[in-house]
């Protein structure tokens, strides 16, 4: 009788252990795979308007609560059309601008995409670029510009206006994935 009771308890423990394992695996799959799809996905397409495609990196967005500053990263893919237009505009550069133009020309010949660290002051409808990283087609860093620009007004119906609008919408709809400072 004791052996039967022991076997029954042993089987019950195995059954319980098996079901708990299945439950834990199910919870892991639901929270580890399905949940992140809603919020963090990486790059969100902002615009495919010429001259290129622009993406918002939703994994690196910060909102400064007191000032209302939105801080984030944008990936800009350089198209052949943009490259050609930029190289044409460099040809027309003045003598003063020739030294800088030569550097930009070499950069645009190699560049495939660019990451731009950008801030938006949505209260005053302005933005500034903090730094830019330029990459070739093999994703190798070819140049870096760390000179922060001054605040500039966001042009109406511009790519910058779309980026600011998308960043604001993303923050409102996915607040749990945004760094708040």
Coordinates of N, CA and C in Angstrom, one line a residue:
X1 N 0.8 -1.2 0.0 CA 0.0 0.0 0.0 C 0.9 1.3 0.0
X2 N 1.9 1.2 0.7 CA 2.9 2.4 0.8 C 3.5 2.6 -0.6
X3 N 3.9 1.5 -1.2 CA 4.5 1.6 -2.5 C 3.6 2.2 -3.6
X4 N 2.3 1.8 -3.5 CA 1.3 2.4 -4.5 C 1.2 3.8 -4.2
X5 N 1.0 4.2 -3.0 CA 0.9 5.6 -2.6 C 2.1 6.4 -3.0
X6 N 3.3 5.9 -2.8 CA 4.5 6.5 -3.2 C 4.6 6.7 -4.8
X7 N 4.2 5.7 -5.5 CA 4.2 5.7 -7.0 C 3.2 6.8 -7.4
X8 N 2.0 6.8 -6.8 CA 1.0 7.8 -7.2 C 1.5 9.2 -6.9
X9 N 2.1 9.5 -5.8 CA 2.7 10.8 -5.5 C 3.8 11.1 -6.5
X10 N 4.6 10.2 -6.8 CA 5.7 10.4 -7.7 C 5.2 10.7 -9.1
X11 N 4.2 10.0 -9.5 CA 3.6 10.3 -10.8 C 2.9 11.7 -10.8
X12 N 2.3 12.1 -9.7 CA 1.6 13.4 -9.6 C 2.7 14.5 -9.7
X13 N 3.8 14.3 -9.0 CA 4.9 15.3 -9.1 C 5.4 15.4 -10.5
X14 N 5.6 14.3 -11.2 CA 6.1 14.4 -12.6 C 5.0 15.1 -13.5
X15 N 3.8 14.8 -13.3 CA 2.7 15.5 -14.1 C 2.7 17.0 -13.8
X16 N 2.8 17.4 -12.5 CA 2.9 18.7 -12.1 C 4.1 19.4 -12.7
X17 N 5.2 18.8 -12.6 CA 6.5 19.4 -13.1 C 6.4 19.6 -14.6
X18 N 5.8 18.6 -15.3 CA 5.6 18.7 -16.8 C 4.7 19.9 -17.2
X19 N 3.6 20.0 -16.5 CA 2.6 21.1 -16.8 C 3.2 22.4 -16.4
X20 N 3.9 22.5 -15.3 CA 4.6 23.8 -15.0 C 5.6 24.2 -16.0
X21 N 6.3 23.2 -16.5 CA 7.3 23.5 -17.6 C 6.7 24.0 -18.8
X22 N 5.6 23.4 -19.2 CA 4.8 23.8 -20.4 C 4.3 25.2 -20.2
X23 N 3.8 25.5 -19.0 CA 3.2 26.8 -18.7 C 4.3 27.9 -18.8
X24 N 5.5 27.6 -18.2 CA 6.6 28.5 -18.2 C 7.1 28.8 -19.7
X25 N 7.2 27.7 -20.4 CA 7.6 27.9 -21.8 C 6.6 28.8 -22.6
X26 N 5.3 28.5 -22.4 CA 4.3 29.3 -23.0 C 4.4 30.8 -22.6
X27 N 4.5 31.0 -21.4 CA 4.7 32.4 -20.9 C 5.9 33.1 -21.5
X28 N 7.0 32.4 -21.6 CA 8.2 32.9 -22.2 C 8.0 33.3 -23.6
X29 N 7.3 32.3 -24.4 CA 7.1 32.6 -25.8 C 6.2 33.8 -26.0
X30 N 5.1 33.9 -25.2 CA 4.2 35.0 -25.4 C 4.8 36.3 -25.0
X31 N 5.6 36.4 -24.0 CA 6.2 37.7 -23.6 C 7.5 37.9 -24.3
X32 N 8.2 36.9 -24.7 CA 9.5 37.1 -25.3 C 9.5 37.3 -26.8
X33 N 8.4 36.8 -27.5 CA 8.3 36.9 -28.9 C 7.2 37.8 -29.3
X34 N 6.0 37.7 -28.8 CA 4.9 38.4 -29.3 C 4.9 39.8 -28.8
X35 N 5.2 40.1 -27.5 CA 5.1 41.4 -26.9 C 6.0 42.4 -27.6
X36 N 7.3 42.1 -27.9 CA 8.1 43.1 -28.5 C 7.7 43.6 -29.9
X37 N 7.0 42.8 -30.6 CA 6.5 43.1 -31.9 C 5.7 44.4 -31.8
X38 N 4.9 44.6 -30.8 CA 4.1 45.8 -30.6 C 4.9 47.0 -30.5
X39 N 6.0 47.0 -29.7 CA 6.7 48.3 -29.5 C 8.0 48.3 -30.2
X40 N 9.0 47.7 -29.7 CA 10.3 47.8 -30.2 C 10.5 46.9 -31.5
X41 N 10.7 47.6 -32.6 CA 11.0 46.8 -33.8 C 12.2 47.2 -34.5
X42 N 12.8 48.3 -34.1 CA 14.0 48.8 -34.8 C 13.8 50.0 -35.6
X43 N 13.8 49.9 -36.9 CA 13.6 51.0 -37.8 C 12.2 51.2 -38.4
X44 N 11.6 52.4 -38.2 CA 10.3 52.7 -38.7 C 10.5 53.6 -39.9
X45 N 9.9 53.2 -41.0 CA 10.0 54.1 -42.2 C 9.3 55.4 -42.0
X46 N 10.0 56.5 -42.3 CA 9.4 57.8 -42.1 C 8.9 58.3 -43.5
X47 N 9.7 58.2 -44.5 CA 9.4 58.7 -45.8 C 10.2 58.0 -46.9
X48 N 9.6 57.9 -48.0 CA 10.3 57.4 -49.2 C 10.4 58.4 -50.3
X49 N 10.0 59.6 -49.9 CA 10.1 60.7 -50.8 C 11.5 61.0 -51.3
X50 N 11.6 61.3 -52.6 CA 12.9 61.6 -53.1 C 13.6 62.7 -52.3
X51 N 14.8 62.6 -52.0 CA 15.8 61.8 -52.7 C 16.2 60.5 -52.0
X52 N 15.6 60.2 -50.9 CA 15.9 58.9 -50.3 C 14.9 58.5 -49.3
X53 N 15.2 57.3 -48.7 CA 14.3 56.8 -47.6 C 14.9 57.1 -46.3
X54 N 14.0 57.5 -45.4 CA 14.4 57.9 -44.0 C 13.7 57.0 -43.0
X55 N 14.4 56.5 -42.0 CA 13.9 55.7 -41.0 C 14.1 56.3 -39.6
X56 N 13.2 56.0 -38.7 CA 13.4 56.4 -37.3 C 13.8 55.2 -36.5
X57 N 14.9 55.3 -35.8 CA 15.3 54.1 -34.9 C 14.5 54.2 -33.6
X58 N 13.5 53.4 -33.5 CA 12.6 53.5 -32.3 C 13.2 52.9 -31.0
X59 N 14.4 52.3 -31.2 CA 15.0 51.7 -30.0 C 15.9 52.7 -29.2
X60 N 16.1 53.9 -29.8 CA 16.9 54.9 -29.2 C 16.2 56.3 -29.2
X61 N 15.1 56.3 -28.5 CA 14.4 57.6 -28.4 C 14.3 58.0 -27.0
X62 N 14.6 59.3 -26.7 CA 14.6 59.8 -25.4 C 13.7 61.1 -25.4
X63 N 12.9 61.2 -24.4 CA 12.1 62.5 -24.2 C 12.5 63.1 -22.9
X64 N 13.0 64.4 -23.0 CA 13.3 65.2 -21.9 C 12.1 65.9 -21.4
X65 N 11.5 65.4 -20.3 CA 10.2 65.8 -19.8 C 10.1 67.3 -19.5
X66 N 11.1 67.8 -18.8 CA 11.0 69.3 -18.4 C 11.1 70.2 -19.6
X67 N 12.0 69.9 -20.6 CA 12.1 70.8 -21.7 C 11.3 70.5 -22.9
X68 N 10.8 69.2 -22.9 CA 10.0 68.8 -24.1 C 10.9 68.4 -25.3
X69 N 12.2 68.3 -25.1 CA 13.1 68.0 -26.2 C 12.9 66.5 -26.5
X70 N 12.8 66.1 -27.8 CA 12.8 64.8 -28.3 C 14.1 64.5 -28.9
X71 N 14.8 63.4 -28.5 CA 16.1 63.0 -28.9 C 16.1 61.6 -29.5
X72 N 16.6 61.5 -30.7 CA 16.6 60.2 -31.3 C 17.6 60.1 -32.5
X73 N 17.6 58.9 -33.1 CA 18.4 58.6 -34.2 C 17.6 58.3 -35.5
X74 N 18.1 58.8 -36.6 CA 17.5 58.6 -37.9 C 18.5 58.0 -38.8
X75 N 18.0 57.0 -39.6 CA 18.9 56.4 -40.7 C 18.4 56.9 -42.0
X76 N 19.3 57.5 -42.8 CA 19.0 58.0 -44.1 C 19.7 57.2 -45.1
X77 N 19.0 56.5 -46.0 CA 19.6 55.7 -47.1 C 19.8 56.7 -48.3
X78 N 21.0 56.7 -48.8 CA 21.3 57.6 -49.9 C 21.0 56.8 -51.2
X79 N 20.2 57.4 -52.1 CA 19.9 56.8 -53.4 C 20.8 57.3 -54.4
X80 N 20.9 56.6 -55.5 CA 21.7 57.1 -56.7 C 21.3 58.5 -57.1
X81 N 20.0 58.7 -57.1 CA 19.5 60.0 -57.5 C 20.0 61.2 -56.6
X82 N 20.0 60.9 -55.3 CA 20.5 61.9 -54.4 C 22.0 62.1 -54.6
X83 N 22.7 61.0 -54.7 CA 24.2 61.0 -54.9 C 24.5 61.9 -56.1
X84 N 23.8 61.6 -57.2 CA 24.1 62.4 -58.5 C 23.8 63.9 -58.3
X85 N 22.6 64.2 -57.6 CA 22.3 65.6 -57.4 C 23.3 66.3 -56.5
X86 N 23.8 65.6 -55.5 CA 24.8 66.2 -54.6 C 26.1 66.4 -55.3
X87 N 26.5 65.4 -56.1 CA 27.8 65.6 -56.9 C 27.6 66.7 -57.9
X88 N 26.5 66.9 -58.5 CA 26.2 68.0 -59.5 C 26.3 69.3 -58.7
X89 N 25.7 69.4 -57.5 CA 25.8 70.7 -56.8 C 27.2 71.0 -56.4
X90 N 28.0 70.0 -56.1 CA 29.4 70.3 -55.7 C 30.2 70.9 -56.9
X91 N 29.9 70.4 -58.1 CA 30.6 71.0 -59.3 C 30.4 72.5 -59.4
X92 N 29.2 73.0 -58.9 CA 28.9 74.4 -59.0 C 29.4 75.2 -57.7
X93 N 30.1 74.6 -56.9 CA 30.6 75.2 -55.6 C 31.6 76.4 -56.0
X94 N 31.6 77.4 -55.1 CA 32.5 78.5 -55.3 C 33.9 78.1 -54.9
X95 N 34.9 78.9 -55.3 CA 36.3 78.6 -55.0 C 36.5 78.4 -53.5
X96 N 35.8 79.3 -52.7 CA 35.9 79.2 -51.2 C 35.4 77.8 -50.7
X97 N 34.4 77.3 -51.3 CA 33.8 76.0 -50.9 C 34.4 74.8 -51.5
X98 N 35.4 75.0 -52.4 CA 36.0 73.9 -53.1 C 36.7 72.8 -52.2
X99 N 37.4 73.3 -51.2 CA 38.1 72.3 -50.3 C 37.1 71.4 -49.6
X100 N 36.1 72.0 -49.0 CA 35.0 71.3 -48.3 C 34.2 70.4 -49.3
X101 N 34.0 71.0 -50.5 CA 33.3 70.3 -51.5 C 34.0 69.0 -52.0
X102 N 35.3 69.0 -52.1 CA 36.1 67.9 -52.5 C 35.9 66.7 -51.5
X103 N 35.9 67.1 -50.2 CA 35.7 66.1 -49.1 C 34.3 65.5 -49.2
X104 N 33.3 66.4 -49.4 CA 31.9 65.9 -49.5 C 31.7 65.0 -50.7
X105 N 32.4 65.4 -51.8 CA 32.3 64.6 -53.0 C 32.8 63.2 -52.8
X106 N 34.0 63.1 -52.1 CA 34.5 61.7 -51.9 C 33.6 60.9 -50.9
X107 N 33.0 61.6 -50.0 CA 32.1 61.0 -49.0 C 30.9 60.4 -49.8
X108 N 30.3 61.3 -50.6 CA 29.1 60.8 -51.3 C 29.3 59.8 -52.4
X109 N 30.5 59.7 -52.9 CA 30.9 58.6 -53.8 C 30.9 57.2 -53.1
X110 N 31.3 57.2 -51.8 CA 31.4 56.0 -51.1 C 30.1 55.7 -50.2
X111 N 29.4 56.7 -49.8 CA 28.4 56.5 -48.8 C 27.1 55.8 -49.3
X112 N 26.6 54.9 -48.4 CA 25.4 54.1 -48.7 C 24.3 54.6 -47.8
X113 N 24.6 54.9 -46.6 CA 23.6 55.4 -45.6 C 24.3 56.2 -44.5
X114 N 23.5 56.8 -43.8 CA 23.9 57.7 -42.7 C 23.0 57.6 -41.5
X115 N 23.6 57.6 -40.3 CA 22.9 57.7 -39.1 C 23.1 59.1 -38.5
X116 N 22.0 59.8 -38.2 CA 22.0 61.1 -37.7 C 21.4 61.2 -36.3
X117 N 22.1 61.7 -35.3 CA 21.6 61.9 -34.0 C 20.9 63.3 -34.0
X118 N 19.6 63.4 -33.8 CA 18.9 64.6 -34.0 C 18.0 64.9 -32.8
X119 N 17.8 66.2 -32.5 CA 16.9 66.6 -31.4 C 15.9 67.5 -32.0
X120 N 14.7 67.4 -31.4 CA 13.6 68.3 -31.8 C 13.1 69.0 -30.6
X121 N 12.9 70.3 -30.7 CA 12.2 71.1 -29.7 C 10.8 71.4 -30.2
X122 N 9.9 70.5 -29.9 CA 8.5 70.5 -30.4 C 7.7 71.7 -30.0
X123 N 8.1 72.3 -28.8 CA 7.4 73.5 -28.3 C 7.7 74.7 -29.3
X124 N 8.9 74.8 -29.8 CA 9.3 75.9 -30.6 C 9.5 75.5 -32.1
X125 N 9.1 74.3 -32.4 CA 9.1 73.8 -33.8 C 10.5 74.0 -34.5
X126 N 11.5 73.5 -33.8 CA 12.9 73.6 -34.4 C 13.6 72.3 -34.1
X127 N 14.8 72.1 -34.8 CA 15.6 70.9 -34.6 C 17.0 71.3 -34.8
X128 N 17.9 70.3 -34.4 CA 19.3 70.4 -34.6 C 19.9 69.0 -34.7
X129 N 20.9 68.9 -35.6 CA 21.6 67.6 -35.7 C 22.8 67.7 -34.8
X130 N 23.0 66.7 -33.9 CA 24.1 66.6 -33.0 C 25.3 66.0 -33.6
X131 N 25.1 64.9 -34.3 CA 26.3 64.2 -34.9 C 25.7 63.3 -36.1
X132 N 26.6 63.0 -37.0 CA 26.3 62.1 -38.1 C 27.4 61.1 -38.3
X133 N 27.0 59.9 -38.7 CA 27.9 58.8 -39.0 C 27.6 58.3 -40.4
X134 N 28.6 58.2 -41.2 CA 28.4 57.8 -42.6 C 29.0 56.4 -42.9
X135 N 28.3 55.6 -43.6 CA 28.7 54.2 -43.8 C 28.7 53.9 -45.3
X136 N 29.5 52.9 -45.7 CA 29.6 52.5 -47.1 C 28.6 51.3 -47.2
X137 N 28.6 50.7 -48.4 CA 27.7 49.6 -48.7 C 28.0 48.3 -47.9
X138 N 29.2 48.2 -47.3 CA 29.5 47.1 -46.5 C 29.3 47.4 -45.0
X139 N 28.6 48.5 -44.7 CA 28.4 48.9 -43.3 C 29.6 49.3 -42.5
X140 N 30.6 49.7 -43.2 CA 31.9 50.2 -42.6 C 31.8 51.7 -42.4
X141 N 32.1 52.1 -41.2 CA 32.1 53.6 -41.0 C 33.2 54.2 -41.8
X142 N 32.8 55.3 -42.6 CA 33.7 55.9 -43.4 C 34.0 57.4 -43.0
X143 N 33.1 57.9 -42.2 CA 33.3 59.3 -41.7 C 32.3 59.6 -40.6
X144 N 32.7 60.6 -39.8 CA 31.9 61.0 -38.6 C 32.0 62.5 -38.5
X145 N 30.8 63.1 -38.3 CA 30.7 64.5 -38.1 C 30.1 64.8 -36.7
X146 N 30.9 65.3 -35.8 CA 30.4 65.5 -34.4 C 30.1 66.9 -34.1
X147 N 30.1 67.8 -35.1 CA 29.8 69.2 -34.9 C 28.3 69.4 -34.8
X148 N 27.9 69.8 -33.6 CA 26.5 70.0 -33.4 C 26.0 71.3 -34.1
X149 N 24.9 71.2 -34.8 CA 24.4 72.4 -35.5 C 23.6 73.3 -34.5
X150 N 23.3 74.5 -35.0 CA 22.5 75.4 -34.2 C 21.0 74.9 -34.4
X151 N 20.1 75.4 -33.6 CA 18.7 75.2 -33.8 C 18.2 75.8 -35.1
X152 N 17.5 75.1 -35.8 CA 16.9 75.5 -37.1 C 15.4 75.3 -37.1
X153 N 14.7 76.2 -37.7 CA 13.2 76.0 -37.7 C 12.9 74.8 -38.6
X154 N 11.9 74.0 -38.2 CA 11.5 72.9 -38.9 C 10.6 73.4 -40.1
X155 N 11.1 73.1 -41.4 CA 10.4 73.6 -42.5 C 9.0 72.9 -42.6
X156 N 8.0 73.6 -43.0 CA 6.7 73.0 -43.2 C 6.7 71.9 -44.3
X157 N 6.0 70.8 -44.1 CA 5.9 69.8 -45.1 C 7.3 69.2 -45.5
X158 N 8.2 69.1 -44.5 CA 9.6 68.6 -44.8 C 9.8 67.2 -44.2
X159 N 10.9 66.6 -44.5 CA 11.2 65.3 -43.9 C 11.4 65.5 -42.4
X160 N 12.0 66.6 -42.0 CA 12.2 66.9 -40.6 C 10.9 67.0 -39.8
X161 N 9.9 67.6 -40.5 CA 8.5 67.7 -39.9 C 7.9 66.3 -39.7
X162 N 8.1 65.5 -40.7 CA 7.6 64.1 -40.7 C 8.3 63.3 -39.6
X163 N 9.6 63.5 -39.4 CA 10.4 62.8 -38.4 C 9.9 63.2 -37.0
X164 N 9.7 64.5 -36.8 CA 9.2 65.0 -35.5 C 7.8 64.5 -35.2
X165 N 7.0 64.5 -36.2 CA 5.6 64.0 -36.0 C 5.6 62.5 -35.7
X166 N 6.4 61.7 -36.4 CA 6.5 60.3 -36.2 C 7.1 60.0 -34.8
X167 N 8.1 60.7 -34.4 CA 8.7 60.5 -33.1 C 7.7 60.8 -32.0
X168 N 7.0 61.9 -32.2 CA 5.9 62.3 -31.2 C 4.8 61.2 -31.1
X169 N 4.4 60.7 -32.2 CA 3.4 59.7 -32.2 C 3.9 58.4 -31.6
X170 N 5.1 58.0 -31.9 CA 5.7 56.8 -31.4 C 5.8 56.9 -29.8
X171 N 6.2 58.1 -29.3 CA 6.3 58.3 -27.9 C 4.9 58.1 -27.2
X172 N 3.9 58.8 -27.8 CA 2.6 58.7 -27.2 C 2.0 57.3 -27.2
X173 N 2.3 56.5 -28.3 CA 1.7 55.2 -28.4 C 2.5 54.1 -27.8
X174 N 3.8 54.4 -27.5 CA 4.7 53.3 -27.0 C 5.5 53.9 -25.8
X175 N 4.9 54.6 -24.9 CA 5.7 55.3 -23.8 C 6.5 54.3 -23.0
X176 N 6.1 53.0 -22.9 CA 6.9 52.1 -22.1 C 8.2 51.7 -22.7
X177 N 8.4 52.0 -24.0 CA 9.7 51.7 -24.7 C 10.6 52.9 -24.9
X178 N 10.2 54.1 -24.3 CA 10.9 55.3 -24.5 C 11.6 55.7 -23.2
X179 N 12.9 56.1 -23.3 CA 13.6 56.6 -22.2 C 13.1 58.0 -21.8
X180 N 12.7 58.2 -20.6 CA 12.2 59.5 -20.1 C 13.2 60.1 -19.1
X181 N 13.6 61.3 -19.3 CA 14.6 61.9 -18.5 C 14.1 63.3 -18.0

